[in-house]
């Protein structure tokens, strides 16, 4: 009998149907080490291999299942997976379609907590330098928690008892479940945008690690760290610890303790005010007594007993200063008068009018220029002759030069 040839697709489909129909391969558990792990962020699918010391197994985890994985898978991590064995028809390769993944030997939530804690710590999100101080006397206390839990009632009661002057501003949110982180983040954002509080309490009552998981969310941790308003984290009981606690400016072991940390005790504030008032009164009395003694000393001083003596002393000093000033003024005036007389004598000696008074004269042309030589004149020219007591208008009738001594000898 001649066998019928199958196409590749037919063979792969047949093998796939055989594997899919085997109940032993529909819910198989496999332990192995992660290798070649790839996270397709756009699709959300995980692709990886599981291996032991001898063999490797191709695996795929679709986004619907991958979204439920609490921790971050990494190469070299030993995990326990549950899934079904089937064939990918296009390549004819059999692989394990993983539906659940847990770290082998440690809980998934614990591992996810440690992974996120390490990541945010490396970024400095938990650094003490980032922590903001709480206000000493907050006017408004913001509270982000569930409206139905006991936490809000405890907080409200303690705030009213400890410091009734503070106003509580409440923003109700879900504190567990998939929608809780987004609501908590939005509440913190709204408080900061509207500046609706001086300090924030973010938290909830106790529960299992799964119940508290919304406060281990990366987005919540970043919102708490970025808040301009100081944040007190109050999640669970005293033994519970979350990522939100690490990112907050202050961690309270319980919501009730957070309320006590957020506001002062009015009795203690009143006692402090009374103590300060007493101290101010004591300081006031001391200052008044000190000034009173100072006044008595001044009243008993010689000047206060005989104030005329102070006036007479000042008058004597004024007279002495006046006499000294008058003497210095006269000395300076005499010195300047003598200097003035000397300068006037020099000026008189250089005055050309003094020379004219001795019988000399100055010949000037009509333009006022001084005639120094016969070469600067001509017959018929009008000249002015300046004497000591006036001027003469003259006309040149003759010009005679003086013979030099050499020409006389010749």
mmCIF file of C-alpha atoms in Angstrom:
data_model
loop_
_atom_site.group_PDB
_atom_site.id
_atom_site.type_symbol
_atom_site.label_atom_id
_atom_site.label_comp_id
_atom_site.label_asym_id
_atom_site.label_seq_id
_atom_site.Cartn_x
_atom_site.Cartn_y
_atom_site.Cartn_z
ATOM 1 C CA UNK A 1 0.000 0.000 0.000
ATOM 2 C CA UNK A 2 1.372 3.313 -1.095
ATOM 3 C CA UNK A 3 1.568 5.938 1.760
ATOM 4 C CA UNK A 4 0.199 9.439 1.235
ATOM 5 C CA UNK A 5 2.720 12.299 1.453
ATOM 6 C CA UNK A 6 1.914 15.034 4.001
ATOM 7 C CA UNK A 7 2.706 18.691 3.704
ATOM 8 C CA UNK A 8 4.856 20.293 6.354
ATOM 9 C CA UNK A 9 1.847 22.190 7.675
ATOM 10 C CA UNK A 10 -0.207 19.005 7.917
ATOM 11 C CA UNK A 11 2.518 17.262 9.847
ATOM 12 C CA UNK A 12 3.008 20.185 12.236
ATOM 13 C CA UNK A 13 -0.743 20.500 12.796
ATOM 14 C CA UNK A 14 -0.969 16.755 13.499
ATOM 15 C CA UNK A 15 1.896 16.848 16.011
ATOM 16 C CA UNK A 16 0.345 19.924 17.639
ATOM 17 C CA UNK A 17 -3.001 18.143 17.985
ATOM 18 C CA UNK A 18 -1.274 15.142 19.552
ATOM 19 C CA UNK A 19 0.493 17.305 22.130
ATOM 20 C CA UNK A 20 -2.554 19.443 22.839
ATOM 21 C CA UNK A 21 -4.612 16.332 23.409
ATOM 22 C CA UNK A 22 -2.245 14.805 25.954
ATOM 23 C CA UNK A 23 -3.574 15.672 29.460
ATOM 24 C CA UNK A 24 -0.115 15.070 30.925
ATOM 25 C CA UNK A 25 1.190 18.032 28.924
ATOM 26 C CA UNK A 26 -1.683 20.460 29.545
ATOM 27 C CA UNK A 27 -0.724 21.545 33.085
ATOM 28 C CA UNK A 28 2.903 20.584 33.503
ATOM 29 C CA UNK A 29 5.187 22.134 36.155
ATOM 30 C CA UNK A 30 8.826 22.683 35.183
ATOM 31 C CA UNK A 31 11.796 23.922 37.239
ATOM 32 C CA UNK A 32 14.787 25.445 35.520
ATOM 33 C CA UNK A 33 17.119 28.377 35.092
ATOM 34 C CA UNK A 34 16.060 31.357 32.967
ATOM 35 C CA UNK A 35 18.153 31.937 29.860
ATOM 36 C CA UNK A 36 17.915 34.335 26.886
ATOM 37 C CA UNK A 37 15.082 36.176 28.594
ATOM 38 C CA UNK A 38 13.420 38.837 26.392
ATOM 39 C CA UNK A 39 10.625 41.180 27.395
ATOM 40 C CA UNK A 40 8.759 42.576 24.398
ATOM 41 C CA UNK A 41 7.580 45.803 25.988
ATOM 42 C CA UNK A 42 5.209 46.691 23.161
ATOM 43 C CA UNK A 43 3.368 43.387 23.148
ATOM 44 C CA UNK A 44 4.038 42.480 26.782
ATOM 45 C CA UNK A 45 5.056 38.911 25.869
ATOM 46 C CA UNK A 46 7.976 37.104 27.551
ATOM 47 C CA UNK A 47 10.284 34.874 25.473
ATOM 48 C CA UNK A 48 12.920 32.774 27.218
ATOM 49 C CA UNK A 49 14.447 29.340 27.689
ATOM 50 C CA UNK A 50 14.502 27.072 30.707
ATOM 51 C CA UNK A 51 17.610 24.987 31.131
ATOM 52 C CA UNK A 52 19.273 22.567 33.478
ATOM 53 C CA UNK A 53 22.786 21.130 33.357
ATOM 54 C CA UNK A 54 21.954 19.057 30.235
ATOM 55 C CA UNK A 55 19.015 20.424 28.226
ATOM 56 C CA UNK A 56 17.112 23.577 27.308
ATOM 57 C CA UNK A 57 13.413 24.197 26.646
ATOM 58 C CA UNK A 58 11.955 27.084 24.595
ATOM 59 C CA UNK A 59 9.189 28.974 26.400
ATOM 60 C CA UNK A 60 6.746 31.801 25.742
ATOM 61 C CA UNK A 61 4.519 33.668 28.177
ATOM 62 C CA UNK A 62 1.832 35.849 26.623
ATOM 63 C CA UNK A 63 1.031 39.330 27.961
ATOM 64 C CA UNK A 64 -2.195 38.243 29.657
ATOM 65 C CA UNK A 65 -0.190 35.912 31.896
ATOM 66 C CA UNK A 66 3.000 37.999 32.039
ATOM 67 C CA UNK A 67 1.109 40.971 33.508
ATOM 68 C CA UNK A 68 0.414 38.900 36.647
ATOM 69 C CA UNK A 69 4.107 38.263 37.367
ATOM 70 C CA UNK A 70 5.018 40.374 40.404
ATOM 71 C CA UNK A 71 8.800 40.177 40.120
ATOM 72 C CA UNK A 72 11.170 40.980 37.270
ATOM 73 C CA UNK A 73 12.528 37.793 35.621
ATOM 74 C CA UNK A 74 16.243 37.840 34.830
ATOM 75 C CA UNK A 75 18.741 35.483 33.215
ATOM 76 C CA UNK A 76 20.238 33.061 35.707
ATOM 77 C CA UNK A 77 17.197 33.153 37.999
ATOM 78 C CA UNK A 78 15.815 29.735 38.996
ATOM 79 C CA UNK A 79 12.029 29.639 38.570
ATOM 80 C CA UNK A 80 9.071 27.253 38.779
ATOM 81 C CA UNK A 81 6.661 27.597 35.858
ATOM 82 C CA UNK A 82 3.293 26.060 35.002
ATOM 83 C CA UNK A 83 2.088 25.704 31.436
ATOM 84 C CA UNK A 84 1.164 23.521 28.526
ATOM 85 C CA UNK A 85 3.371 21.922 25.875
ATOM 86 C CA UNK A 86 2.458 22.604 22.244
ATOM 87 C CA UNK A 87 3.960 23.217 18.809
ATOM 88 C CA UNK A 88 4.419 26.529 17.063
ATOM 89 C CA UNK A 89 3.222 25.486 13.615
ATOM 90 C CA UNK A 90 5.139 28.109 11.632
ATOM 91 C CA UNK A 91 8.516 26.759 12.739
ATOM 92 C CA UNK A 92 7.572 23.234 13.767
ATOM 93 C CA UNK A 93 9.238 23.815 17.126
ATOM 94 C CA UNK A 94 7.647 22.573 20.284
ATOM 95 C CA UNK A 95 7.703 24.913 23.295
ATOM 96 C CA UNK A 96 6.192 25.467 26.683
ATOM 97 C CA UNK A 97 3.394 28.028 26.821
ATOM 98 C CA UNK A 98 3.819 29.379 30.372
ATOM 99 C CA UNK A 99 0.749 30.521 32.307
ATOM 100 C CA UNK A 100 2.312 31.170 35.710
ATOM 101 C CA UNK A 101 5.843 31.815 36.984
ATOM 102 C CA UNK A 102 7.201 31.862 40.529
ATOM 103 C CA UNK A 103 10.767 32.197 41.778
ATOM 104 C CA UNK A 104 12.020 28.863 43.047
ATOM 105 C CA UNK A 105 12.745 28.957 46.780
ATOM 106 C CA UNK A 106 11.436 32.500 47.512
ATOM 107 C CA UNK A 107 8.012 34.156 47.159
ATOM 108 C CA UNK A 108 7.339 36.239 44.064
ATOM 109 C CA UNK A 109 6.162 39.233 46.111
ATOM 110 C CA UNK A 110 9.234 39.116 48.319
ATOM 111 C CA UNK A 111 11.501 38.955 45.299
ATOM 112 C CA UNK A 112 9.632 41.797 43.569
ATOM 113 C CA UNK A 113 9.906 43.872 46.741
ATOM 114 C CA UNK A 114 13.677 43.364 46.952
ATOM 115 C CA UNK A 115 14.163 44.056 43.241
ATOM 116 C CA UNK A 116 12.246 47.362 43.347
ATOM 117 C CA UNK A 117 13.872 48.347 46.614
ATOM 118 C CA UNK A 118 17.331 47.840 45.116
ATOM 119 C CA UNK A 119 16.463 49.731 41.932
ATOM 120 C CA UNK A 120 15.041 52.802 43.680
ATOM 121 C CA UNK A 121 17.822 52.827 46.272
ATOM 122 C CA UNK A 122 20.416 52.981 43.487
ATOM 123 C CA UNK A 123 18.583 56.020 42.092
ATOM 124 C CA UNK A 124 18.866 57.741 45.479
ATOM 125 C CA UNK A 125 15.106 57.805 46.026
ATOM 126 C CA UNK A 126 15.509 56.748 49.662
ATOM 127 C CA UNK A 127 18.436 59.085 50.398
ATOM 128 C CA UNK A 128 18.165 60.912 53.775
ATOM 129 C CA UNK A 129 19.137 64.157 52.005
ATOM 130 C CA UNK A 130 15.815 64.032 50.130
ATOM 131 C CA UNK A 131 13.723 63.850 53.289
ATOM 132 C CA UNK A 132 11.737 66.990 54.114
ATOM 133 C CA UNK A 133 11.066 68.085 57.712
ATOM 134 C CA UNK A 134 7.502 68.066 59.003
ATOM 135 C CA UNK A 135 5.851 71.396 59.880
ATOM 136 C CA UNK A 136 5.657 72.017 63.617
ATOM 137 C CA UNK A 137 2.144 73.472 63.584
ATOM 138 C CA UNK A 138 0.317 72.337 60.442
ATOM 139 C CA UNK A 139 -2.912 74.151 59.652
ATOM 140 C CA UNK A 140 -4.169 71.395 57.315
ATOM 141 C CA UNK A 141 -3.407 67.661 57.453
ATOM 142 C CA UNK A 142 -4.083 65.741 54.227
ATOM 143 C CA UNK A 143 -5.102 62.081 54.505
ATOM 144 C CA UNK A 144 -4.978 59.586 51.609
ATOM 145 C CA UNK A 145 -6.573 56.292 52.604
ATOM 146 C CA UNK A 146 -9.734 54.196 52.297
ATOM 147 C CA UNK A 147 -13.006 55.811 53.387
ATOM 148 C CA UNK A 148 -14.281 52.523 54.849
ATOM 149 C CA UNK A 149 -11.331 51.279 56.880
ATOM 150 C CA UNK A 150 -10.605 51.823 60.541
ATOM 151 C CA UNK A 151 -7.529 53.894 59.666
ATOM 152 C CA UNK A 152 -9.470 57.049 58.757
ATOM 153 C CA UNK A 153 -11.507 56.907 61.958
ATOM 154 C CA UNK A 154 -8.373 56.492 64.085
ATOM 155 C CA UNK A 155 -6.642 59.368 62.325
ATOM 156 C CA UNK A 156 -9.675 61.660 62.621
ATOM 157 C CA UNK A 157 -10.078 60.922 66.338
ATOM 158 C CA UNK A 158 -6.406 61.486 67.181
ATOM 159 C CA UNK A 159 -6.165 64.713 65.181
ATOM 160 C CA UNK A 160 -9.261 66.084 66.932
ATOM 161 C CA UNK A 161 -7.929 65.116 70.357
ATOM 162 C CA UNK A 162 -4.300 66.188 69.954
ATOM 163 C CA UNK A 163 -4.594 69.403 67.956
ATOM 164 C CA UNK A 164 -8.127 70.526 67.064
ATOM 165 C CA UNK A 165 -6.788 73.730 65.477
ATOM 166 C CA UNK A 166 -5.639 71.645 62.488
ATOM 167 C CA UNK A 167 -8.094 70.939 59.679
ATOM 168 C CA UNK A 168 -8.199 67.438 58.186
ATOM 169 C CA UNK A 169 -8.460 67.304 54.377
ATOM 170 C CA UNK A 170 -9.499 63.792 53.300
ATOM 171 C CA UNK A 171 -9.086 62.263 49.829
ATOM 172 C CA UNK A 172 -10.649 58.757 49.737
ATOM 173 C CA UNK A 173 -8.928 56.127 47.572
ATOM 174 C CA UNK A 174 -8.774 52.374 47.085
ATOM 175 C CA UNK A 175 -5.906 50.901 49.086
ATOM 176 C CA UNK A 176 -5.743 47.455 47.494
ATOM 177 C CA UNK A 177 -6.355 45.948 44.099
ATOM 178 C CA UNK A 178 -5.152 46.819 40.636
ATOM 179 C CA UNK A 179 -6.765 50.277 40.575
ATOM 180 C CA UNK A 180 -5.376 51.340 43.964
ATOM 181 C CA UNK A 181 -1.903 52.601 42.861
ATOM 182 C CA UNK A 182 -3.342 54.950 40.212
ATOM 183 C CA UNK A 183 -5.803 56.453 42.710
ATOM 184 C CA UNK A 184 -3.109 56.961 45.349
ATOM 185 C CA UNK A 185 -0.809 58.651 42.800
ATOM 186 C CA UNK A 186 -3.631 60.932 41.617
ATOM 187 C CA UNK A 187 -4.517 61.915 45.181
ATOM 188 C CA UNK A 188 -0.922 62.920 45.955
ATOM 189 C CA UNK A 189 -0.761 64.904 42.712
ATOM 190 C CA UNK A 190 -3.996 66.771 43.491
ATOM 191 C CA UNK A 191 -2.843 67.671 46.987
ATOM 192 C CA UNK A 192 0.388 69.141 45.596
ATOM 193 C CA UNK A 193 -1.253 70.973 42.692
ATOM 194 C CA UNK A 194 -3.824 72.689 44.909
ATOM 195 C CA UNK A 195 -1.471 73.073 47.897
ATOM 196 C CA UNK A 196 -4.318 71.663 49.973
ATOM 197 C CA UNK A 197 -2.268 70.473 52.970
ATOM 198 C CA UNK A 198 0.860 71.205 54.997
ATOM 199 C CA UNK A 199 1.572 67.523 55.629
ATOM 200 C CA UNK A 200 0.235 64.301 54.054
ATOM 201 C CA UNK A 201 -0.607 60.960 55.687
ATOM 202 C CA UNK A 202 -0.645 58.137 53.106
ATOM 203 C CA UNK A 203 -1.515 54.634 54.253
ATOM 204 C CA UNK A 204 -3.992 52.004 55.362
ATOM 205 C CA UNK A 205 -4.598 49.419 58.063
ATOM 206 C CA UNK A 206 -2.921 46.061 58.289
ATOM 207 C CA UNK A 207 -3.289 43.040 56.011
ATOM 208 C CA UNK A 208 -1.356 40.410 54.122
ATOM 209 C CA UNK A 209 1.505 41.246 51.813
ATOM 210 C CA UNK A 210 -0.886 40.957 48.890
ATOM 211 C CA UNK A 211 -3.288 43.405 50.576
ATOM 212 C CA UNK A 212 -0.498 45.947 51.094
ATOM 213 C CA UNK A 213 0.966 45.493 47.623
ATOM 214 C CA UNK A 214 -0.410 48.798 46.231
ATOM 215 C CA UNK A 215 2.098 50.561 48.502
ATOM 216 C CA UNK A 216 4.962 48.582 46.948
ATOM 217 C CA UNK A 217 4.140 50.058 43.547
ATOM 218 C CA UNK A 218 6.949 51.923 41.782
ATOM 219 C CA UNK A 219 4.636 54.735 40.648
ATOM 220 C CA UNK A 220 3.374 55.293 44.194
ATOM 221 C CA UNK A 221 6.941 55.391 45.528
ATOM 222 C CA UNK A 222 7.965 57.999 42.928
ATOM 223 C CA UNK A 223 4.867 60.126 43.626
ATOM 224 C CA UNK A 224 5.605 60.084 47.357
ATOM 225 C CA UNK A 225 9.264 61.000 46.824
ATOM 226 C CA UNK A 226 8.384 63.810 44.379
ATOM 227 C CA UNK A 227 5.751 65.384 46.652
ATOM 228 C CA UNK A 228 6.506 68.967 47.682
ATOM 229 C CA UNK A 229 4.309 68.388 50.728
ATOM 230 C CA UNK A 230 6.044 66.263 53.406
ATOM 231 C CA UNK A 231 4.625 62.726 53.433
ATOM 232 C CA UNK A 232 4.156 60.392 56.399
ATOM 233 C CA UNK A 233 3.754 56.766 55.302
ATOM 234 C CA UNK A 234 1.519 54.697 57.559
ATOM 235 C CA UNK A 235 0.939 51.285 56.002
ATOM 236 C CA UNK A 236 -0.215 48.259 57.986
ATOM 237 C CA UNK A 237 1.002 47.369 61.435
ATOM 238 C CA UNK A 238 4.328 48.051 63.108
ATOM 239 C CA UNK A 239 5.955 44.943 61.601
ATOM 240 C CA UNK A 240 4.832 45.714 58.037
ATOM 241 C CA UNK A 241 7.287 47.512 55.797
ATOM 242 C CA UNK A 242 6.666 48.811 52.255
ATOM 243 C CA UNK A 243 8.467 50.688 49.493
ATOM 244 C CA UNK A 244 6.195 53.646 50.264
ATOM 245 C CA UNK A 245 7.676 53.719 53.789
ATOM 246 C CA UNK A 246 11.184 54.014 52.357
ATOM 247 C CA UNK A 247 10.269 56.786 49.912
ATOM 248 C CA UNK A 248 8.301 58.875 52.427
ATOM 249 C CA UNK A 249 9.803 61.676 54.499
ATOM 250 C CA UNK A 250 8.804 59.831 57.661
ATOM 251 C CA UNK A 251 7.520 56.312 58.359
ATOM 252 C CA UNK A 252 4.884 55.716 61.021
ATOM 253 C CA UNK A 253 4.311 52.154 62.303
ATOM 254 C CA UNK A 254 0.507 52.599 62.151
ATOM 255 C CA UNK A 255 -2.030 55.163 60.892
ATOM 256 C CA UNK A 256 -2.719 56.163 64.506
ATOM 257 C CA UNK A 257 0.979 56.808 65.069
ATOM 258 C CA UNK A 258 1.068 58.857 61.845
ATOM 259 C CA UNK A 259 -1.653 61.152 63.195
ATOM 260 C CA UNK A 260 0.347 61.629 66.400
ATOM 261 C CA UNK A 261 3.478 62.468 64.388
ATOM 262 C CA UNK A 262 1.627 64.873 62.077
ATOM 263 C CA UNK A 263 0.405 67.262 64.773
ATOM 264 C CA UNK A 264 1.685 68.278 68.200
ATOM 265 C CA UNK A 265 -0.110 67.572 71.462
ATOM 266 C CA UNK A 266 -2.113 70.692 72.338
ATOM 267 C CA UNK A 267 -1.439 70.137 76.053
ATOM 268 C CA UNK A 268 2.304 70.164 75.429
ATOM 269 C CA UNK A 269 2.011 73.202 73.156
ATOM 270 C CA UNK A 270 0.044 75.025 75.828
ATOM 271 C CA UNK A 271 2.645 74.079 78.435
ATOM 272 C CA UNK A 272 5.435 75.329 76.167
ATOM 273 C CA UNK A 273 3.599 78.620 75.590
ATOM 274 C CA UNK A 274 3.082 79.081 79.328
ATOM 275 C CA UNK A 275 6.741 78.276 79.935
ATOM 276 C CA UNK A 276 7.825 80.806 77.311
ATOM 277 C CA UNK A 277 5.447 83.400 78.725
ATOM 278 C CA UNK A 278 6.932 82.847 82.185
ATOM 279 C CA UNK A 279 10.425 83.196 80.770
ATOM 280 C CA UNK A 280 9.454 86.419 79.017
ATOM 281 C CA UNK A 281 8.023 87.824 82.246
ATOM 282 C CA UNK A 282 11.226 86.919 84.100
ATOM 283 C CA UNK A 283 13.362 88.577 81.422
ATOM 284 C CA UNK A 284 11.097 91.645 81.543
ATOM 285 C CA UNK A 285 11.458 91.944 85.303
ATOM 286 C CA UNK A 286 15.224 91.541 85.065
ATOM 287 C CA UNK A 287 15.504 94.247 82.381
ATOM 288 C CA UNK A 288 13.273 96.660 84.330
ATOM 289 C CA UNK A 289 15.281 96.100 87.509
ATOM 290 C CA UNK A 290 18.544 96.602 85.626
ATOM 291 C CA UNK A 291 17.316 99.862 84.120
ATOM 292 C CA UNK A 292 15.990 101.016 87.493
ATOM 293 C CA UNK A 293 19.402 100.496 89.075
ATOM 294 C CA UNK A 294 21.003 102.317 86.162
ATOM 295 C CA UNK A 295 18.630 105.233 86.652
ATOM 296 C CA UNK A 296 19.434 105.397 90.354
ATOM 297 C CA UNK A 297 23.135 105.496 89.571
ATOM 298 C CA UNK A 298 22.580 108.332 87.102
ATOM 299 C CA UNK A 299 20.440 110.286 89.579
ATOM 300 C CA UNK A 300 23.172 109.964 92.213
ATOM 301 C CA UNK A 301 25.953 111.081 89.874
ATOM 302 C CA UNK A 302 27.580 114.530 90.294
ATOM 303 C CA UNK A 303 26.263 115.800 86.998
ATOM 304 C CA UNK A 304 22.639 114.981 87.819
ATOM 305 C CA UNK A 305 23.035 116.571 91.298
ATOM 306 C CA UNK A 306 24.624 119.722 89.841
ATOM 307 C CA UNK A 307 23.689 119.967 86.152
ATOM 308 C CA UNK A 308 24.928 123.623 85.998
ATOM 309 C CA UNK A 309 28.455 122.279 86.410
ATOM 310 C CA UNK A 310 28.061 120.321 83.162
ATOM 311 C CA UNK A 311 26.886 123.476 81.386
ATOM 312 C CA UNK A 312 29.769 125.543 82.797
ATOM 313 C CA UNK A 313 32.290 122.940 81.726
ATOM 314 C CA UNK A 314 30.868 122.911 78.216
ATOM 315 C CA UNK A 315 30.897 126.731 78.167
ATOM 316 C CA UNK A 316 34.562 126.833 79.205
ATOM 317 C CA UNK A 317 35.450 124.394 76.474
ATOM 318 C CA UNK A 318 33.492 126.503 73.993
ATOM 319 C CA UNK A 319 35.314 129.682 75.075
ATOM 320 C CA UNK A 320 38.681 127.976 74.768
ATOM 321 C CA UNK A 321 37.817 126.672 71.330
ATOM 322 C CA UNK A 322 36.578 130.146 70.279
ATOM 323 C CA UNK A 323 39.794 131.810 71.480
ATOM 324 C CA UNK A 324 41.928 129.252 69.690
ATOM 325 C CA UNK A 325 39.898 129.674 66.483
ATOM 326 C CA UNK A 326 40.183 133.511 66.679
ATOM 327 C CA UNK A 327 43.941 133.313 67.195
ATOM 328 C CA UNK A 328 44.375 130.934 64.272
ATOM 329 C CA UNK A 329 42.198 133.179 62.114
ATOM 330 C CA UNK A 330 44.224 136.329 62.905
ATOM 331 C CA UNK A 331 47.506 134.476 62.358
ATOM 332 C CA UNK A 332 46.376 133.308 58.972
ATOM 333 C CA UNK A 333 45.031 136.731 58.008
ATOM 334 C CA UNK A 334 48.309 138.440 58.935
ATOM 335 C CA UNK A 335 50.291 135.902 56.964
ATOM 336 C CA UNK A 336 48.152 136.378 53.864
ATOM 337 C CA UNK A 337 48.247 140.201 54.158
ATOM 338 C CA UNK A 338 52.030 140.105 54.236
ATOM 339 C CA UNK A 339 52.138 137.851 51.210
ATOM 340 C CA UNK A 340 49.682 140.140 49.400
ATOM 341 C CA UNK A 341 51.867 143.203 50.069
ATOM 342 C CA UNK A 342 54.905 141.379 48.664
ATOM 343 C CA UNK A 343 53.068 140.439 45.503
ATOM 344 C CA UNK A 344 51.757 144.020 45.038
ATOM 345 C CA UNK A 345 55.305 145.372 45.320
ATOM 346 C CA UNK A 346 56.488 142.974 42.619
ATOM 347 C CA UNK A 347 53.538 143.902 40.439
ATOM 348 C CA UNK A 348 54.283 147.635 40.802
ATOM 349 C CA UNK A 349 57.904 147.078 39.870
ATOM 350 C CA UNK A 350 56.827 145.398 36.658
ATOM 351 C CA UNK A 351 54.144 148.012 35.830
ATOM 352 C CA UNK A 352 55.076 149.827 32.577
ATOM 353 C CA UNK A 353 53.367 152.980 33.863
ATOM 354 C CA UNK A 354 56.041 153.288 36.465
ATOM 355 C CA UNK A 355 58.629 153.351 33.666
ATOM 356 C CA UNK A 356 56.668 156.041 31.794
ATOM 357 C CA UNK A 357 56.602 158.102 34.977
ATOM 358 C CA UNK A 358 60.372 158.331 34.838
ATOM 359 C CA UNK A 359 60.271 160.164 31.456
ATOM 360 C CA UNK A 360 59.949 157.311 28.981
ATOM 361 C CA UNK A 361 57.228 156.905 26.351
ATOM 362 C CA UNK A 362 55.736 154.172 24.139
ATOM 363 C CA UNK A 363 55.266 154.671 20.373
ATOM 364 C CA UNK A 364 52.274 152.842 18.843
ATOM 365 C CA UNK A 365 50.826 152.658 15.349
ATOM 366 C CA UNK A 366 47.157 153.219 14.623
ATOM 367 C CA UNK A 367 46.444 149.519 15.136
ATOM 368 C CA UNK A 368 47.840 149.690 18.688
ATOM 369 C CA UNK A 369 51.026 147.790 17.941
ATOM 370 C CA UNK A 370 54.263 148.955 19.592
ATOM 371 C CA UNK A 371 56.796 150.505 17.144
ATOM 372 C CA UNK A 372 60.222 149.144 18.025
ATOM 373 C CA UNK A 373 62.277 150.246 14.967
ATOM 374 C CA UNK A 374 62.400 153.081 12.423
ATOM 375 C CA UNK A 375 62.037 150.381 9.807
ATOM 376 C CA UNK A 376 58.416 149.968 10.974
ATOM 377 C CA UNK A 377 57.546 153.602 10.086
ATOM 378 C CA UNK A 378 57.352 155.837 7.024
ATOM 379 C CA UNK A 379 57.092 159.576 6.297
ATOM 380 C CA UNK A 380 53.554 160.880 6.907
ATOM 381 C CA UNK A 381 52.485 157.921 9.040
ATOM 382 C CA UNK A 382 50.214 158.674 11.988
ATOM 383 C CA UNK A 383 51.556 157.425 15.320
ATOM 384 C CA UNK A 384 50.411 157.532 18.938
ATOM 385 C CA UNK A 385 52.877 158.373 21.686
ATOM 386 C CA UNK A 386 51.819 157.213 25.157
ATOM 387 C CA UNK A 387 53.173 159.175 28.102
ATOM 388 C CA UNK A 388 52.614 158.719 31.838
ATOM 389 C CA UNK A 389 49.765 161.210 31.873
ATOM 390 C CA UNK A 390 48.179 160.724 28.410
ATOM 391 C CA UNK A 391 48.620 160.209 24.658
ATOM 392 C CA UNK A 392 49.931 162.281 21.689
ATOM 393 C CA UNK A 393 48.870 161.960 18.074
ATOM 394 C CA UNK A 394 51.869 162.611 15.770
ATOM 395 C CA UNK A 395 52.824 162.512 12.076
ATOM 396 C CA UNK A 396 56.258 161.278 11.001
ATOM 397 C CA UNK A 397 58.037 164.120 9.195
ATOM 398 C CA UNK A 398 61.535 162.689 9.064
ATOM 399 C CA UNK A 399 63.290 159.446 9.803
ATOM 400 C CA UNK A 400 66.909 159.416 11.030
ATOM 401 C CA UNK A 401 68.744 156.337 11.938
ATOM 402 C CA UNK A 402 71.336 155.965 14.687
ATOM 403 C CA UNK A 403 74.885 155.194 13.487
ATOM 404 C CA UNK A 404 76.454 152.212 15.139
ATOM 405 C CA UNK A 405 79.694 152.464 17.036
ATOM 406 C CA UNK A 406 81.585 150.732 14.199
ATOM 407 C CA UNK A 407 80.469 153.248 11.634
ATOM 408 C CA UNK A 408 81.513 156.114 13.962
ATOM 409 C CA UNK A 409 85.000 154.729 14.212
ATOM 410 C CA UNK A 410 85.287 154.598 10.485
#
